[in-house]
């Protein structure tokens, strides 16, 4: 040994803590000497060093036996190194787990590389029906897959190959299945051989299709068919950490991608609750039955419970929240906290416990290189473990251990707790159960329902009969039917206590009819009583919300958190939330991007509606929020479209080299979005403008001229906004307000648009311009549009001609849309309605803007009315009346929309407002 006191002190320390290191160093002093001289004991490896070293070492190996000897020698050297660095705290837990995993990857991959080559010499090369050669695909499962291997771990593997076929160019021809089965048998023999040098790795193959009774290796198609037809929840759980570790890794990645729909459902998989609960109960029973109290992996509060905690969320939410599709449990816990699924405190407690327990696991196994998780019972073993963990006594170590395991156990016990089961048995009377199942006389059923709180029990029994006997309900699986049988008495109980029980129950039955075949949503309502509570509350308030949820049941998840449900995010928060969502989706994958945008829009619209119907938001705030949602989505769609076209054609040339230009393209909103008056389900009236040069310049980076580029950009934006996805479409779009309407260009040049508006536009087009504003795209174009809008609206106009045009257009609209039925009032279109107020404001703005520029500052009706009052064009009292009338009528339309009713009321309901609006109209336009 070198004459270095510090090194000798370290070696004494290590020899005291690890019999494995001291024995290995004594029997193989050359290995230990090499580790010291090379400096490897004091440095961190890169991920390729193991593989590179083995490739060189195995280059001249003659046979399987020699390969095994080289690998075992290499294992001994590297395990000494890893234990040395760990016990001296020269590496943290992450480095130790990663090192062990990289080492195992390299051993498996290089062993298969050698064996494959030898096997091909004996049997020929396996090919598919197209003659393309194939290699083995090795999937690492469990801790190996997650790069979380422990010191003396076995390795969980699954073997596969791409396609069936036969070998070619060999002494004899065999099927691919026979070839790869023989190859895997050689590998298992090599790895598991018990020699004087020990074994290389214990290999566990029980996770393969059909387990221990299944074939050793399977083709991709056979594997897919197995998991599609027979895959169980615990197999999904196992595949969360799966990773291609050896052989044809690219093909392995393709296989895992093909299995992804099996692992992660493309919806919030609440249907997995029961299976996960069974898995959890089995874990708890195993602890009791086997007396695992001192087992840090399998015992109460152990490593397995932390992993199960994180993976439950992955199975339920991973298909929708792709950010959760991670292999590392520490990364999963971090994401769960950052996304708000668990409190930060829970994340920190579980993370600290995991690090402590995994370090303890390594120190236990590093003593004699045995796969043990049992705490020592002898005094020497206890003090040795305590000291290796930085504690001065077994008692202080034990206190720390208990603190961590208690935290883990409490969080594990709370997970998937079945409190609802006992509560349901106590809270729901058995006769409500019987009413749902139809096993009591109708008279008795009516008495039960009246006692529960229903005023018209006949309506309820009719709905129950309809739901119970419907052909789709009858076609439910046994599991689905059982869930529905558990849910319906709960629904009856909760709805009976609501404000309008018959109405609420009818709406919820309609929702259940929509979602019952997707029983995971029935499970959600069963597992999360608060969701059902909010559903009943919202069903009393608005059928529109229930219809909205029925069309998009994935949004039921939004009902889990009332703090978010009734408090939509502010404008800046909304923008940040969308950016975070979009970061999770690969930029090259368009459909998931659109789905993410659709779900973002729908979830936030639901939150606005929930706040709206519970009285938390006034009308104008609702419209503002709905407008913010649309603006964010439009901005993101434009970004996606722009990036795609720039990548395909290059960047277009704009009018000038002014550095303030960005995209040279902007989206202008008209109508309700332009006027910040968007409602639920409103169309978006849009106009696209660009500032591109008409001719393609020499040397331009764009392969097409700018007008072509911007035309394609407009088409793509329009297509993405209206494309159908699994999550629905983003918006209905109306482009008829562009120059020349439906027959005009989809995207207008800025100068052409100015010229058209100045010289050719009709009065009604200038009316529309009053409610227009730029909402996204190039800021320079937005500024120029606002300046152009101001100049056009501030033109001096002939009063008589303007009045005639306004009245003519209003009469034309009234004939098309007004209510003909006497005694009714169409709030929007009839005389004295909303459109009369809007036309009156537009008339006064267009008539007076040349004298009062402030009239065109805003695009919304309310602030335009206020500007008219400031300019003394309208009297203050008249302004207050028109504002009140406008907001009152809009609020009524809004309320009717949430009740899924047309904007028509009895004539007498708003007769005073209607007559007042008519008077003001006659005063200025009569």
Tab-separated table of C-alpha atoms in Angstrom, residues 11 14-32 76 80 196 366-369:
chain	number	residue	atom	x	y	z
A	11	UNK	CA	-8.887	1.390	4.333
A	14	UNK	CA	-13.748	0.309	5.138
A	15	UNK	CA	-12.379	-3.065	6.268
A	16	UNK	CA	-14.213	-2.606	9.570
A	17	UNK	CA	-17.513	-1.894	7.836
A	18	UNK	CA	-17.332	-4.342	4.900
A	19	UNK	CA	-16.243	-7.943	5.148
A	20	UNK	CA	-16.819	-8.144	1.385
A	21	UNK	CA	-14.247	-5.431	0.638
A	22	UNK	CA	-11.661	-6.715	3.148
A	23	UNK	CA	-11.947	-10.337	1.947
A	24	UNK	CA	-11.939	-9.399	-1.762
A	25	UNK	CA	-8.937	-7.084	-1.299
A	26	UNK	CA	-7.048	-9.791	0.629
A	27	UNK	CA	-7.698	-12.515	-1.945
A	28	UNK	CA	-7.217	-10.234	-4.965
A	29	UNK	CA	-4.628	-7.652	-3.951
A	30	UNK	CA	-3.879	-6.896	-7.609
A	31	UNK	CA	-7.430	-5.610	-8.135
A	32	UNK	CA	-7.276	-3.480	-5.023
A	76	UNK	CA	-15.417	-7.752	-7.980
A	80	UNK	CA	-15.083	-2.813	-4.204
A	196	UNK	CA	-15.646	-20.012	-6.614
A	366	UNK	CA	-22.049	-3.881	1.398
A	367	UNK	CA	-21.025	-5.784	4.551
A	368	UNK	CA	-21.031	-9.231	2.921
A	369	UNK	CA	-22.454	-8.660	-0.598
